[in-house]
PDB file of C-alpha atoms and ligand atoms in Angstrom:
ATOM      1  CA  MET K1165     -46.384   2.356 -14.786  1.00 45.00           C
ATOM      2  CA  SER K1166     -45.036   0.966 -11.857  1.00 48.00           C
ATOM      3  CA  LYS K1167     -46.396  -2.524 -10.361  1.00 49.00           C
ATOM      4  CA  ARG K1168     -47.194  -1.067  -7.046  1.00 50.00           C
ATOM      5  CA  ALA K1169     -49.085   1.871  -8.685  1.00 52.00           C
ATOM      6  CA  ARG K1170     -52.245  -0.591  -8.530  1.00 56.00           C
ATOM      7  CA  HIS K1171     -52.306  -0.041  -4.734  1.00 58.00           C
ATOM      8  CA  LEU K1172     -53.926   3.502  -3.467  1.00 60.00           C
ATOM      9  CA  PRO K1173     -51.386   5.825  -1.298  1.00 60.00           C
ATOM     10  CA  GLY K1174     -51.882   4.315   2.029  1.00 57.00           C
ATOM     11  CA  ASP K1175     -52.841   1.321   1.104  1.00 61.00           C
ATOM     12  CA  PRO K1176     -51.648  -1.116   3.954  1.00 58.00           C
ATOM     13  CA  SER K1177     -50.756  -3.750   1.146  1.00 76.00           C
ATOM     14  CA  ALA K1178     -48.207  -1.191   0.067  1.00 82.00           C
ATOM     15  CA  THR K1179     -46.695  -0.153   3.005  1.00 85.00           C
ATOM     16  CA  GLU K1180     -46.219  -3.878   3.730  1.00 88.00           C
ATOM     17  CA  ASP K1181     -44.517  -4.419   0.612  1.00 90.00           C
ATOM     18  CA  VAL K1182     -42.197  -1.779   1.225  1.00 94.00           C
ATOM     19  CA  GLN K1183     -41.662  -2.913   4.643  1.00 94.00           C
ATOM     20  CA  ARG K1184     -40.692  -6.305   3.165  1.00 94.00           C
ATOM     21  CA  MET K1185     -38.173  -4.642   0.683  1.00 95.00           C
ATOM     22  CA  ILE K1186     -36.447  -2.749   3.755  1.00 96.00           C
ATOM     23  CA  ARG K1187     -36.258  -6.296   5.735  1.00 96.00           C
ATOM     24  CA  VAL K1188     -35.001  -8.273   2.813  1.00 96.00           C
ATOM     25  CA  ASP K1189     -32.110  -5.611   2.106  1.00 97.00           C
ATOM     26  CA  HIS K1190     -31.099  -4.863   5.572  1.00 97.00           C
ATOM     27  CA  ALA K1191     -30.494  -8.582   5.760  1.00 96.00           C
ATOM     28  CA  GLY K1192     -28.933  -8.550   2.451  1.00 95.00           C
ATOM     29  CA  GLU K1193     -26.371  -5.742   3.484  1.00 96.00           C
ATOM     30  CA  TYR K1194     -25.878  -7.412   6.703  1.00 96.00           C
ATOM     31  CA  GLY K1195     -24.994 -10.874   4.985  1.00 95.00           C
ATOM     32  CA  ALA K1196     -22.616  -8.949   2.783  1.00 96.00           C
ATOM     33  CA  ALA K1197     -20.946  -7.193   5.377  1.00 96.00           C
ATOM     34  CA  ARG K1198     -20.258 -10.449   6.926  1.00 96.00           C
ATOM     35  CA  ILE K1199     -18.968 -12.326   3.963  1.00 96.00           C
ATOM     36  CA  TYR K1200     -16.494  -9.642   3.575  1.00 96.00           C
ATOM     37  CA  GLU K1201     -15.688 -10.079   7.258  1.00 96.00           C
ATOM     38  CA  GLY K1202     -15.063 -13.645   6.960  1.00 97.00           C
ATOM     39  CA  GLN K1203     -12.904 -12.965   3.705  1.00 97.00           C
ATOM     40  CA  LEU K1204     -10.661 -10.508   5.750  1.00 97.00           C
ATOM     41  CA  ALA K1205     -10.378 -13.140   8.781  1.00 97.00           C
ATOM     42  CA  VAL K1206      -8.629 -15.433   5.995  1.00 97.00           C
ATOM     43  CA  LEU K1207      -7.280 -12.952   3.830  1.00 96.00           C
ATOM     44  CA  GLY K1208      -6.546  -9.887   5.830  1.00 94.00           C
ATOM     45  CA  ARG K1209      -2.758  -9.929   5.073  1.00 94.00           C
ATOM     46  CA  SER K1210      -3.024 -10.672   1.819  1.00 94.00           C
ATOM     47  CA  ALA K1211      -2.543  -8.258  -1.353  1.00 91.00           C
ATOM     48  CA  ALA K1212      -6.132  -8.660  -1.879  1.00 92.00           C
ATOM     49  CA  ALA K1213      -6.997  -7.198   1.671  1.00 96.00           C
ATOM     50  CA  PRO K1214      -6.920  -3.577   0.673  1.00 96.00           C
ATOM     51  CA  VAL K1215      -9.564  -4.360  -2.029  1.00 96.00           C
ATOM     52  CA  ILE K1216     -11.537  -6.312   0.155  1.00 96.00           C
ATOM     53  CA  ARG K1217     -11.268  -3.716   2.648  1.00 96.00           C
ATOM     54  CA  ARG K1218     -12.820  -1.017   0.213  1.00 96.00           C
ATOM     55  CA  MET K1219     -15.637  -3.152  -0.484  1.00 96.00           C
ATOM     56  CA  ALA K1220     -16.353  -4.322   3.182  1.00 96.00           C
ATOM     57  CA  GLU K1221     -16.275  -0.605   3.992  1.00 96.00           C
ATOM     58  CA  GLN K1222     -18.937   0.084   1.195  1.00 96.00           C
ATOM     59  CA  GLU K1223     -21.364  -2.628   2.614  1.00 96.00           C
ATOM     60  CA  LYS K1224     -20.852  -1.112   6.170  1.00 96.00           C
ATOM     61  CA  ARG K1225     -22.438   2.033   4.816  1.00 97.00           C
ATOM     62  CA  HIS K1226     -25.310   0.187   3.002  1.00 97.00           C
ATOM     63  CA  LEU K1227     -25.797  -1.684   6.248  1.00 97.00           C
ATOM     64  CA  ALA K1228     -25.949   1.765   8.665  1.00 97.00           C
ATOM     65  CA  ALA K1229     -28.467   3.041   5.687  1.00 97.00           C
ATOM     66  CA  PHE K1230     -30.648   0.111   6.356  1.00 97.00           C
ATOM     67  CA  ASP K1231     -30.162   0.105  10.117  1.00 96.00           C
ATOM     68  CA  ARG K1232     -31.788   3.628  10.138  1.00 97.00           C
ATOM     69  CA  LEU K1233     -34.601   2.825   7.518  1.00 96.00           C
ATOM     70  CA  VAL K1234     -35.495  -0.287   9.744  1.00 96.00           C
ATOM     71  CA  VAL K1235     -35.992   2.000  12.660  1.00 96.00           C
ATOM     72  CA  ASP K1236     -37.414   4.861  10.456  1.00 94.00           C
ATOM     73  CA  ARG K1237     -40.280   2.626   8.751  1.00 94.00           C
ATOM     74  CA  ARG K1238     -40.861   0.485  11.747  1.00 93.00           C
ATOM     75  CA  VAL K1239     -39.830  -2.447  10.284  1.00 95.00           C
ATOM     76  CA  ARG K1240     -39.447  -5.893  11.896  1.00 93.00           C
ATOM     77  CA  PRO K1241     -35.917  -7.159  11.184  1.00 94.00           C
ATOM     78  CA  THR K1242     -35.716 -10.618   9.411  1.00 93.00           C
ATOM     79  CA  LEU K1243     -35.913 -13.157  12.118  1.00 92.00           C
ATOM     80  CA  LEU K1244     -33.134 -15.020  10.379  1.00 93.00           C
ATOM     81  CA  SER K1245     -30.256 -12.693  11.397  1.00 91.00           C
ATOM     82  CA  PRO K1246     -28.597 -14.840  13.699  1.00 91.00           C
ATOM     83  CA  LEU K1247     -28.113 -17.478  10.547  1.00 91.00           C
ATOM     84  CA  TRP K1248     -26.949 -14.606   8.419  1.00 93.00           C
ATOM     85  CA  HIS K1249     -24.509 -13.832  10.659  1.00 93.00           C
ATOM     86  CA  VAL K1250     -22.921 -17.360  10.910  1.00 94.00           C
ATOM     87  CA  ALA K1251     -23.699 -18.334   7.354  1.00 94.00           C
ATOM     88  CA  GLY K1252     -22.370 -14.768   5.850  1.00 95.00           C
ATOM     89  CA  PHE K1253     -19.284 -15.175   7.618  1.00 96.00           C
ATOM     90  CA  ALA K1254     -19.034 -18.955   7.206  1.00 96.00           C
ATOM     91  CA  LEU K1255     -19.357 -18.631   3.217  1.00 96.00           C
ATOM     92  CA  GLY K1256     -16.411 -15.797   3.114  1.00 96.00           C
ATOM     93  CA  ALA K1257     -14.235 -17.492   5.129  1.00 96.00           C
ATOM     94  CA  ALA K1258     -14.649 -20.838   3.170  1.00 96.00           C
ATOM     95  CA  THR K1259     -14.379 -19.488  -0.032  1.00 96.00           C
ATOM     96  CA  ALA K1260     -11.399 -17.509   1.020  1.00 96.00           C
ATOM     97  CA  LEU K1261      -9.703 -20.709   2.248  1.00 96.00           C
ATOM     98  CA  LEU K1262      -9.955 -21.967  -1.508  1.00 95.00           C
ATOM     99  CA  GLY K1263      -7.828 -18.926  -2.404  1.00 94.00           C
ATOM    100  CA  GLU K1264      -8.043 -15.160  -3.317  1.00 96.00           C
ATOM    101  CA  ARG K1265      -9.698 -16.147  -6.945  1.00 96.00           C
ATOM    102  CA  ALA K1266     -12.551 -18.296  -5.055  1.00 96.00           C
ATOM    103  CA  ALA K1267     -13.028 -15.148  -3.040  1.00 97.00           C
ATOM    104  CA  MET K1268     -13.493 -12.981  -5.770  1.00 97.00           C
ATOM    105  CA  ALA K1269     -15.725 -15.340  -7.222  1.00 96.00           C
ATOM    106  CA  CYS K1270     -18.050 -15.299  -4.395  1.00 96.00           C
ATOM    107  CA  THR K1271     -18.119 -11.636  -4.849  1.00 97.00           C
ATOM    108  CA  VAL K1272     -19.061 -12.064  -7.958  1.00 97.00           C
ATOM    109  CA  ALA K1273     -21.710 -14.299  -7.663  1.00 97.00           C
ATOM    110  CA  VAL K1274     -23.324 -12.545  -4.458  1.00 96.00           C
ATOM    111  CA  GLU K1275     -23.319  -9.218  -6.329  1.00 96.00           C
ATOM    112  CA  GLU K1276     -25.127 -10.581  -9.476  1.00 96.00           C
ATOM    113  CA  VAL K1277     -27.948 -11.389  -7.418  1.00 96.00           C
ATOM    114  CA  ILE K1278     -27.898  -8.375  -5.209  1.00 96.00           C
ATOM    115  CA  ASP K1279     -27.540  -6.295  -8.519  1.00 97.00           C
ATOM    116  CA  GLU K1280     -30.770  -8.000 -10.128  1.00 96.00           C
ATOM    117  CA  HIS K1281     -32.632  -8.022  -6.806  1.00 97.00           C
ATOM    118  CA  TYR K1282     -31.989  -4.701  -6.617  1.00 97.00           C
ATOM    119  CA  ARG K1283     -32.756  -3.711 -10.049  1.00 97.00           C
ATOM    120  CA  GLU K1284     -36.278  -5.910  -9.505  1.00 96.00           C
ATOM    121  CA  GLN K1285     -37.055  -3.358  -6.743  1.00 96.00           C
ATOM    122  CA  VAL K1286     -36.285   0.022  -8.521  1.00 96.00           C
ATOM    123  CA  ASP K1287     -38.467  -1.226 -11.237  1.00 95.00           C
ATOM    124  CA  ARG K1288     -41.109  -1.983  -8.686  1.00 94.00           C
ATOM    125  CA  LEU K1289     -40.854   0.810  -6.600  1.00 93.00           C
ATOM    126  CA  GLY K1290     -41.594   3.217 -10.188  1.00 91.00           C
ATOM    127  CA  LYS K1291     -42.171   6.595  -8.911  1.00 91.00           C
ATOM    128  CA  ASP K1292     -43.293   5.319  -5.343  1.00 91.00           C
ATOM    129  CA  GLU K1293     -40.758   5.930  -2.429  1.00 93.00           C
ATOM    130  CA  PRO K1294     -38.213   8.437  -4.083  1.00 94.00           C
ATOM    131  CA  ALA K1295     -35.373   8.615  -1.541  1.00 94.00           C
ATOM    132  CA  LEU K1296     -35.523   4.712  -1.072  1.00 96.00           C
ATOM    133  CA  SER K1297     -35.042   4.388  -4.770  1.00 96.00           C
ATOM    134  CA  ALA K1298     -32.120   6.462  -4.597  1.00 97.00           C
ATOM    135  CA  ALA K1299     -30.495   4.849  -2.263  1.00 96.00           C
ATOM    136  CA  ILE K1300     -31.287   1.522  -3.689  1.00 97.00           C
ATOM    137  CA  THR K1301     -30.078   2.785  -7.056  1.00 97.00           C
ATOM    138  CA  GLU K1302     -26.677   4.327  -5.333  1.00 97.00           C
ATOM    139  CA  PHE K1303     -25.902   0.825  -3.835  1.00 97.00           C
ATOM    140  CA  ARG K1304     -26.656  -1.224  -6.775  1.00 97.00           C
ATOM    141  CA  ALA K1305     -24.196   0.840  -8.847  1.00 97.00           C
ATOM    142  CA  GLN K1306     -21.421  -0.029  -5.947  1.00 97.00           C
ATOM    143  CA  GLU K1307     -22.501  -3.961  -6.006  1.00 97.00           C
ATOM    144  CA  ILE K1308     -21.976  -3.669  -9.505  1.00 97.00           C
ATOM    145  CA  GLU K1309     -18.182  -1.965  -8.956  1.00 97.00           C
ATOM    146  CA  HIS K1310     -17.682  -5.061  -6.157  1.00 97.00           C
ATOM    147  CA  ARG K1311     -18.619  -7.485  -9.186  1.00 97.00           C
ATOM    148  CA  ASP K1312     -16.342  -5.721 -11.808  1.00 97.00           C
ATOM    149  CA  THR K1313     -13.826  -5.933  -8.957  1.00 97.00           C
ATOM    150  CA  GLY K1314     -14.146  -9.391  -8.392  1.00 97.00           C
ATOM    151  CA  LEU K1315     -13.870 -10.159 -12.205  1.00 97.00           C
ATOM    152  CA  ALA K1316     -10.651  -7.878 -12.664  1.00 96.00           C
ATOM    153  CA  HIS K1317      -9.097  -9.855  -9.617  1.00 95.00           C
ATOM    154  CA  GLY K1318      -9.202 -13.422 -11.505  1.00 95.00           C
ATOM    155  CA  ALA K1319     -12.700 -14.462 -10.015  1.00 95.00           C
ATOM    156  CA  GLU K1320     -13.540 -16.237 -13.686  1.00 93.00           C
ATOM    157  CA  ALA K1321     -10.020 -18.431 -12.985  1.00 92.00           C
ATOM    158  CA  ALA K1322     -11.129 -20.017  -9.747  1.00 91.00           C
ATOM    159  CA  VAL K1323     -11.109 -23.675  -9.411  1.00 89.00           C
ATOM    160  CA  ALA K1324     -14.540 -25.111 -10.504  1.00 92.00           C
ATOM    161  CA  TYR K1325     -15.757 -21.253 -11.487  1.00 93.00           C
ATOM    162  CA  PRO K1326     -19.307 -22.003 -12.748  1.00 94.00           C
ATOM    163  CA  ALA K1327     -20.250 -25.078 -10.151  1.00 95.00           C
ATOM    164  CA  LEU K1328     -19.067 -22.429  -6.708  1.00 93.00           C
ATOM    165  CA  SER K1329     -20.966 -19.620  -8.833  1.00 95.00           C
ATOM    166  CA  ALA K1330     -24.344 -21.333  -9.358  1.00 95.00           C
ATOM    167  CA  ALA K1331     -23.809 -22.776  -5.725  1.00 94.00           C
ATOM    168  CA  ILE K1332     -23.366 -19.319  -4.343  1.00 94.00           C
ATOM    169  CA  LYS K1333     -25.901 -17.859  -6.153  1.00 93.00           C
ATOM    170  CA  ALA K1334     -28.855 -20.453  -5.575  1.00 92.00           C
ATOM    171  CA  GLY K1335     -28.056 -19.663  -1.605  1.00 92.00           C
ATOM    172  CA  SER K1336     -28.130 -16.083  -2.181  1.00 92.00           C
ATOM    173  CA  ARG K1337     -31.756 -16.063  -4.078  1.00 93.00           C
ATOM    174  CA  LEU K1338     -32.708 -18.584  -1.013  1.00 94.00           C
ATOM    175  CA  ALA K1339     -31.283 -16.243   1.209  1.00 92.00           C
ATOM    176  CA  ILE K1340     -33.421 -13.271  -0.519  1.00 93.00           C
ATOM    177  CA  TRP K1341     -36.621 -15.367  -0.610  1.00 92.00           C
ATOM    178  CA  LEU K1342     -36.400 -16.171   3.119  1.00 93.00           C
ATOM    179  CA  SER K1343     -35.497 -13.222   4.586  1.00 93.00           C
ATOM    180  CA  THR K1344     -38.386 -11.440   2.768  1.00 91.00           C
ATOM    181  CA  ARG K1345     -40.862 -13.615   4.291  1.00 90.00           C
ATOM    182  CA  LEU K1346     -39.153 -14.339   7.755  1.00 92.00           C
TER     183      LEU K1346
HETATM  184 FE1  FE2 N 688     -24.454  -3.890  -0.248  1.00 64.12          FE
HETATM  185 FE1  FE2 N 689     -21.452  -5.723  -2.337  1.00 64.12          FE
END
């Protein structure tokens, strides 16, 4: 039984729960798109560029889907969009300046957190909201691909990988916590 099954259909708290999910996912996909833009600003002409560009394109599709959901489901977007606009880009650009491997380490860290976040959401939805759940499942599979792409491109060989990864994961979890609430 899903955790949300304790709510009756039409219960405002269940609706609110779904709206919060859409809000945080919209924020996350926005942040992800900005991270890849930041990476491409630095690595746009590098050997890694086509790989990064492909992931960036997929993030744009994820973002477009949540843009539609925000409108259709009358979700108030996060108040923190201006922050994610700057912070996402800065994170992507800063790690890219450290080198291609650090950029890939950033991707791996972020995608691991998103994978876990999407898995929790799908569990939470259970049999509710099948269309939303299917979209999240599809995007999650692509986030896992992005993680694997990062690993295949030397993420773990980045200088100070454990510290870099831990810091980015902590930041990503904080961003999720904040975007769910604000
Ligand atoms: Fe995504
Ligand atoms: Fe991704």
